[in-house]
mmCIF file of C-alpha atoms and ligand atoms in Angstrom:
data_model
loop_
_atom_site.group_PDB
_atom_site.id
_atom_site.type_symbol
_atom_site.label_atom_id
_atom_site.label_comp_id
_atom_site.label_asym_id
_atom_site.label_seq_id
_atom_site.Cartn_x
_atom_site.Cartn_y
_atom_site.Cartn_z
ATOM 1 C CA MET A 219 -15.900 -32.035 -59.307
ATOM 2 C CA TYR A 220 -13.293 -29.678 -60.805
ATOM 3 C CA TYR A 221 -15.820 -28.026 -63.125
ATOM 4 C CA LEU A 222 -18.422 -27.752 -60.350
ATOM 5 C CA SER A 223 -15.848 -26.133 -58.047
ATOM 6 C CA LEU A 224 -14.647 -23.723 -60.718
ATOM 7 C CA TYR A 225 -18.252 -22.914 -61.719
ATOM 8 C CA VAL A 226 -19.216 -22.038 -58.114
ATOM 9 C CA HIS A 227 -15.919 -20.130 -57.746
ATOM 10 C CA ILE A 228 -16.521 -17.969 -60.814
ATOM 11 C CA LEU A 229 -20.214 -17.391 -59.881
ATOM 12 C CA SER A 230 -19.114 -16.202 -56.407
ATOM 13 C CA ALA A 231 -16.582 -13.864 -57.991
ATOM 14 C CA ILE A 232 -19.267 -12.499 -60.377
ATOM 15 C CA PHE A 233 -21.714 -11.940 -57.466
ATOM 16 C CA TRP A 234 -19.124 -10.052 -55.352
ATOM 17 C CA ILE A 235 -17.655 -7.931 -58.157
ATOM 18 C CA GLY A 236 -21.132 -7.309 -59.597
ATOM 19 C CA GLY A 237 -22.401 -6.192 -56.186
ATOM 20 C CA MET A 238 -19.578 -3.667 -55.819
ATOM 21 C CA LEU A 239 -20.048 -2.313 -59.364
ATOM 22 C CA PHE A 240 -23.815 -1.942 -58.725
ATOM 23 C CA THR A 241 -23.102 -0.098 -55.477
ATOM 24 C CA VAL A 242 -20.708 2.385 -57.101
ATOM 25 C CA ALA A 243 -22.630 2.853 -60.392
ATOM 26 C CA VAL A 244 -26.269 2.705 -59.147
ATOM 27 C CA LEU A 245 -26.781 2.841 -55.373
ATOM 28 C CA VAL A 246 -24.430 5.749 -54.533
ATOM 29 C CA PRO A 247 -25.808 8.052 -57.307
ATOM 30 C CA VAL A 248 -29.421 7.037 -56.521
ATOM 31 C CA SER A 249 -28.906 7.813 -52.824
ATOM 32 C CA GLN A 250 -28.606 11.503 -53.772
ATOM 33 C CA HIS A 251 -32.259 11.470 -54.935
ATOM 34 C CA LYS A 252 -34.530 13.788 -52.885
ATOM 35 C CA ILE A 253 -36.759 10.837 -51.889
ATOM 36 C CA ILE A 254 -33.812 8.918 -50.370
ATOM 37 C CA GLU A 255 -31.608 11.825 -49.185
ATOM 38 C CA PRO A 256 -33.419 12.307 -45.803
ATOM 39 C CA ASN A 257 -32.867 8.603 -44.961
ATOM 40 C CA ARG A 258 -29.480 8.218 -46.621
ATOM 41 C CA GLY A 259 -27.786 6.868 -43.507
ATOM 42 C CA THR A 260 -30.440 4.210 -42.972
ATOM 43 C CA PHE A 261 -30.437 3.425 -46.728
ATOM 44 C CA PHE A 262 -26.705 2.638 -46.635
ATOM 45 C CA LYS A 263 -26.912 0.865 -43.265
ATOM 46 C CA ILE A 264 -29.620 -1.567 -44.461
ATOM 47 C CA ILE A 265 -27.958 -2.238 -47.835
ATOM 48 C CA GLY A 266 -24.411 -2.233 -46.441
ATOM 49 C CA GLU A 267 -25.196 -4.779 -43.728
ATOM 50 C CA LYS A 268 -26.958 -7.110 -46.200
ATOM 51 C CA PHE A 269 -24.166 -6.950 -48.820
ATOM 52 C CA SER A 270 -21.502 -7.283 -46.120
ATOM 53 C CA ARG A 271 -23.031 -10.543 -44.841
ATOM 54 C CA ILE A 272 -23.262 -11.852 -48.408
ATOM 55 C CA SER A 273 -19.668 -10.758 -49.171
ATOM 56 C CA TRP A 274 -18.169 -12.594 -46.189
ATOM 57 C CA LEU A 275 -20.124 -15.720 -47.166
ATOM 58 C CA LEU A 276 -18.795 -15.322 -50.734
ATOM 59 C CA PHE A 277 -15.230 -14.928 -49.426
ATOM 60 C CA LEU A 278 -15.625 -18.238 -47.538
ATOM 61 C CA ILE A 279 -17.006 -19.946 -50.678
ATOM 62 C CA LEU A 280 -14.145 -18.473 -52.779
ATOM 63 C CA ILE A 281 -11.539 -19.840 -50.351
ATOM 64 C CA ILE A 282 -13.157 -23.308 -50.212
ATOM 65 C CA THR A 283 -13.664 -23.554 -53.996
ATOM 66 C CA GLY A 284 -10.252 -21.991 -54.579
ATOM 67 C CA ILE A 285 -8.678 -24.848 -52.613
ATOM 68 C CA THR A 286 -10.809 -27.465 -54.365
ATOM 69 C CA ASN A 287 -9.874 -25.886 -57.733
ATOM 70 C CA LEU A 288 -6.271 -26.645 -56.791
ATOM 71 C CA THR A 289 -6.722 -30.132 -55.344
ATOM 72 C CA THR A 290 -9.012 -31.322 -58.179
ATOM 73 C CA ARG A 291 -6.376 -30.048 -60.611
ATOM 74 C CA GLY A 292 -3.972 -32.438 -58.877
ATOM 75 C CA PHE A 293 -2.045 -29.907 -56.796
ATOM 76 C CA GLU A 294 -0.957 -31.222 -53.358
ATOM 77 C CA LEU A 295 -1.594 -28.539 -50.696
ATOM 78 C CA SER A 296 1.939 -29.268 -49.402
ATOM 79 C CA LEU A 297 3.079 -27.423 -52.561
ATOM 80 C CA PHE A 298 2.094 -24.192 -50.813
ATOM 81 C CA LEU A 299 5.110 -24.721 -48.544
ATOM 82 C CA ASP A 300 7.507 -25.173 -51.478
ATOM 83 C CA PRO A 301 9.052 -21.787 -52.367
ATOM 84 C CA ASN A 302 9.693 -23.046 -55.945
ATOM 85 C CA PHE A 303 5.935 -23.407 -56.510
ATOM 86 C CA TRP A 304 5.490 -19.640 -56.124
ATOM 87 C CA GLN A 305 8.185 -19.054 -58.798
ATOM 88 C CA THR A 306 6.289 -21.053 -61.446
ATOM 89 C CA GLY A 307 3.782 -19.266 -63.737
ATOM 90 C CA PHE A 308 0.724 -20.828 -62.010
ATOM 91 C CA GLY A 309 2.135 -20.309 -58.505
ATOM 92 C CA TYR A 310 3.479 -16.817 -59.275
ATOM 93 C CA TYR A 311 0.101 -15.429 -60.396
ATOM 94 C CA LEU A 312 -1.785 -17.345 -57.693
ATOM 95 C CA GLY A 313 0.578 -15.784 -55.132
ATOM 96 C CA ILE A 314 -0.157 -12.252 -56.352
ATOM 97 C CA LYS A 315 -3.896 -13.060 -56.430
ATOM 98 C CA LEU A 316 -3.868 -14.386 -52.851
ATOM 99 C CA MET A 317 -1.851 -11.379 -51.568
ATOM 100 C CA ILE A 318 -4.419 -8.988 -53.080
ATOM 101 C CA PHE A 319 -7.215 -11.174 -51.647
ATOM 102 C CA GLY A 320 -5.583 -10.763 -48.213
ATOM 103 C CA ILE A 321 -5.642 -6.969 -48.621
ATOM 104 C CA VAL A 322 -9.324 -7.188 -49.662
ATOM 105 C CA LEU A 323 -10.152 -9.080 -46.456
ATOM 106 C CA ILE A 324 -8.429 -6.382 -44.337
ATOM 107 C CA ILE A 325 -10.145 -3.519 -46.184
ATOM 108 C CA SER A 326 -13.523 -5.313 -45.998
ATOM 109 C CA GLY A 327 -13.051 -5.747 -42.254
ATOM 110 C CA LEU A 328 -12.217 -2.062 -41.750
ATOM 111 C CA HIS A 329 -15.119 -0.987 -43.971
ATOM 112 C CA ASP A 330 -17.798 -3.419 -42.796
ATOM 113 C CA PHE A 331 -17.062 -3.500 -39.064
ATOM 114 C CA TYR A 332 -15.844 0.029 -38.296
ATOM 115 C CA PHE A 333 -15.891 2.873 -40.834
ATOM 116 C CA GLY A 334 -19.107 1.832 -42.656
ATOM 117 C CA PRO A 335 -21.377 1.406 -39.601
ATOM 118 C CA LYS A 336 -19.913 4.560 -37.978
ATOM 119 C CA ALA A 337 -20.521 6.614 -41.132
ATOM 120 C CA ALA A 338 -24.113 5.337 -41.397
ATOM 121 C CA ARG A 339 -24.789 6.242 -37.751
ATOM 122 C CA LEU A 340 -23.237 9.707 -38.129
ATOM 123 C CA ILE A 341 -25.168 10.430 -41.366
ATOM 124 C CA ASN A 342 -28.373 10.008 -39.331
ATOM 125 C CA SER A 343 -27.308 11.629 -36.060
ATOM 126 C CA ASP A 344 -25.146 14.529 -37.302
ATOM 127 C CA PRO A 345 -25.247 14.743 -41.131
ATOM 128 C CA GLY A 346 -23.413 18.087 -41.467
ATOM 129 C CA SER A 347 -20.492 17.593 -39.078
ATOM 130 C CA PRO A 348 -16.866 17.420 -40.302
ATOM 131 C CA GLN A 349 -16.518 14.032 -38.551
ATOM 132 C CA THR A 350 -19.432 12.655 -40.591
ATOM 133 C CA GLN A 351 -17.803 13.903 -43.805
ATOM 134 C CA THR A 352 -14.525 12.248 -42.818
ATOM 135 C CA PHE A 353 -16.109 8.863 -42.077
ATOM 136 C CA ARG A 354 -18.238 9.034 -45.243
ATOM 137 C CA LYS A 355 -15.147 9.801 -47.330
ATOM 138 C CA ILE A 356 -13.064 7.008 -45.723
ATOM 139 C CA SER A 357 -15.898 4.486 -46.164
ATOM 140 C CA SER A 358 -16.476 5.312 -49.809
ATOM 141 C CA TRP A 359 -12.738 5.256 -50.576
ATOM 142 C CA LEU A 360 -12.373 1.859 -48.844
ATOM 143 C CA GLY A 361 -15.265 0.599 -50.969
ATOM 144 C CA ARG A 362 -13.703 1.931 -54.167
ATOM 145 C CA MET A 363 -10.285 0.450 -53.260
ATOM 146 C CA ASN A 364 -11.935 -2.953 -52.750
ATOM 147 C CA LEU A 365 -13.587 -2.714 -56.159
ATOM 148 C CA LEU A 366 -10.215 -1.892 -57.736
ATOM 149 C CA PHE A 367 -8.498 -4.769 -55.912
ATOM 150 C CA GLY A 368 -11.393 -7.076 -56.844
ATOM 151 C CA LEU A 369 -10.898 -6.243 -60.528
ATOM 152 C CA MET A 370 -7.148 -6.881 -60.114
ATOM 153 C CA ILE A 371 -7.897 -10.299 -58.559
ATOM 154 C CA VAL A 372 -9.960 -11.266 -61.613
ATOM 155 C CA TYR A 373 -7.094 -10.190 -63.893
ATOM 156 C CA TYR A 374 -4.568 -12.326 -61.991
ATOM 157 C CA ALA A 375 -7.092 -15.184 -61.740
ATOM 158 C CA MET A 376 -7.153 -15.173 -65.520
ATOM 159 C CA ARG A 377 -3.327 -15.212 -65.636
ATOM 160 C CA VAL A 378 -3.146 -18.090 -63.102
ATOM 161 C CA VAL A 379 -4.488 -20.546 -65.679
ATOM 162 C CA ARG A 380 -3.110 -18.897 -68.803
ATOM 163 C CA GLY A 381 0.300 -17.685 -67.634
HETATM 164 C C1 HEM B 672 -12.145 -12.400 -54.122
HETATM 165 C C2 HEM B 672 -11.519 -13.515 -54.299
HETATM 166 C C3 HEM B 672 -11.414 -14.278 -55.596
HETATM 167 C C4 HEM B 672 -11.877 -13.980 -56.836
HETATM 168 C C5 HEM B 672 -12.631 -12.732 -57.282
HETATM 169 C C6 HEM B 672 -11.489 -15.089 -57.723
HETATM 170 C C7 HEM B 672 -11.793 -15.151 -59.072
HETATM 171 C C8 HEM B 672 -11.432 -16.195 -59.903
HETATM 172 C C9 HEM B 672 -11.798 -16.300 -61.305
HETATM 173 C C10 HEM B 672 -12.648 -15.284 -62.065
HETATM 174 C C11 HEM B 672 -11.250 -17.449 -61.794
HETATM 175 C C12 HEM B 672 -11.362 -18.018 -63.232
HETATM 176 C C13 HEM B 672 -10.173 -17.565 -64.007
HETATM 177 C C14 HEM B 672 -10.234 -18.095 -65.425
HETATM 178 O O1 HEM B 672 -10.619 -19.236 -65.661
HETATM 179 O O2 HEM B 672 -9.839 -17.329 -66.298
HETATM 180 C C15 HEM B 672 -10.521 -18.054 -60.715
HETATM 181 C C16 HEM B 672 -9.790 -19.196 -60.847
HETATM 182 C C17 HEM B 672 -9.088 -19.732 -59.808
HETATM 183 N N1 HEM B 672 -9.084 -19.318 -58.497
HETATM 184 FE FE1 HEM B 672 -9.958 -17.680 -57.746
HETATM 185 N N2 HEM B 672 -10.820 -16.031 -57.002
HETATM 186 C C18 HEM B 672 -10.755 -15.574 -55.698
HETATM 187 C C19 HEM B 672 -10.174 -16.183 -54.634
HETATM 188 C C20 HEM B 672 -9.438 -17.358 -54.749
HETATM 189 C C21 HEM B 672 -8.780 -18.007 -53.635
HETATM 190 C C22 HEM B 672 -8.837 -17.512 -52.182
HETATM 191 C C23 HEM B 672 -8.134 -19.100 -54.157
HETATM 192 C C24 HEM B 672 -7.258 -20.132 -53.457
HETATM 193 C C25 HEM B 672 -7.421 -20.545 -52.256
HETATM 194 C C26 HEM B 672 -8.400 -19.129 -55.584
HETATM 195 C C27 HEM B 672 -7.924 -20.086 -56.457
HETATM 196 C C28 HEM B 672 -8.234 -20.158 -57.797
HETATM 197 C C29 HEM B 672 -7.695 -21.169 -58.705
HETATM 198 C C30 HEM B 672 -6.723 -22.281 -58.342
HETATM 199 C C31 HEM B 672 -8.215 -20.887 -59.969
HETATM 200 C C32 HEM B 672 -7.895 -21.626 -61.284
HETATM 201 C C33 HEM B 672 -8.927 -22.621 -61.539
HETATM 202 C C34 HEM B 672 -8.645 -23.329 -62.838
HETATM 203 O O3 HEM B 672 -9.001 -22.830 -63.910
HETATM 204 O O4 HEM B 672 -8.085 -24.373 -62.747
HETATM 205 N N3 HEM B 672 -9.194 -18.058 -55.919
HETATM 206 N N4 HEM B 672 -10.657 -17.269 -59.569
#
């Protein structure tokens, strides 16, 4: 059960991080192509909505498998309430990882449910306006911040088990 949980946990992490890297390294540059440019807003809306749904499902799977990683390792969940646990190597790095994960959830919410959809709508309705530029910039920076935080989570995930 422990290996199955960890396997699904790592696969979910790979899918989410991989999706963000693909977006930044492939989709954004490709969206500048003259074939896509006229429908750029719709392009990002369709892809953004699909990846957002997948991401929130992955977050749920990461939380569930994260908890089963702990319980199948023999950790009582009551340990979470013990301040000493968060001082230990395992608890210390898990604490940092979970704090960054919390920030990722907030940024994902802002990006997926407000700035992203608004930017996609504005790109179609009023591509040249300063407001459109602002929302596009905020959305892309939120996306980049989440990628950076995602990479930090993987680093601290690695330190959780290795100290
Ligand atoms: C975006 C969110 C997350 C990502 C990207 C992520 C990624 C990872 C990765 C890559 C590992 C394997 C580390 C290694 O073996 O070197 C791991 C392990 C682990 N993760 Fe996460 N994780 C996330 C969220 C969570 C959450 C929410 C929890 C707790 C509720 C959690 C608990 C754990 C635990 C306990 C391990 C250690 C498993 C073990 O080897 O015993 N993770 N995580």
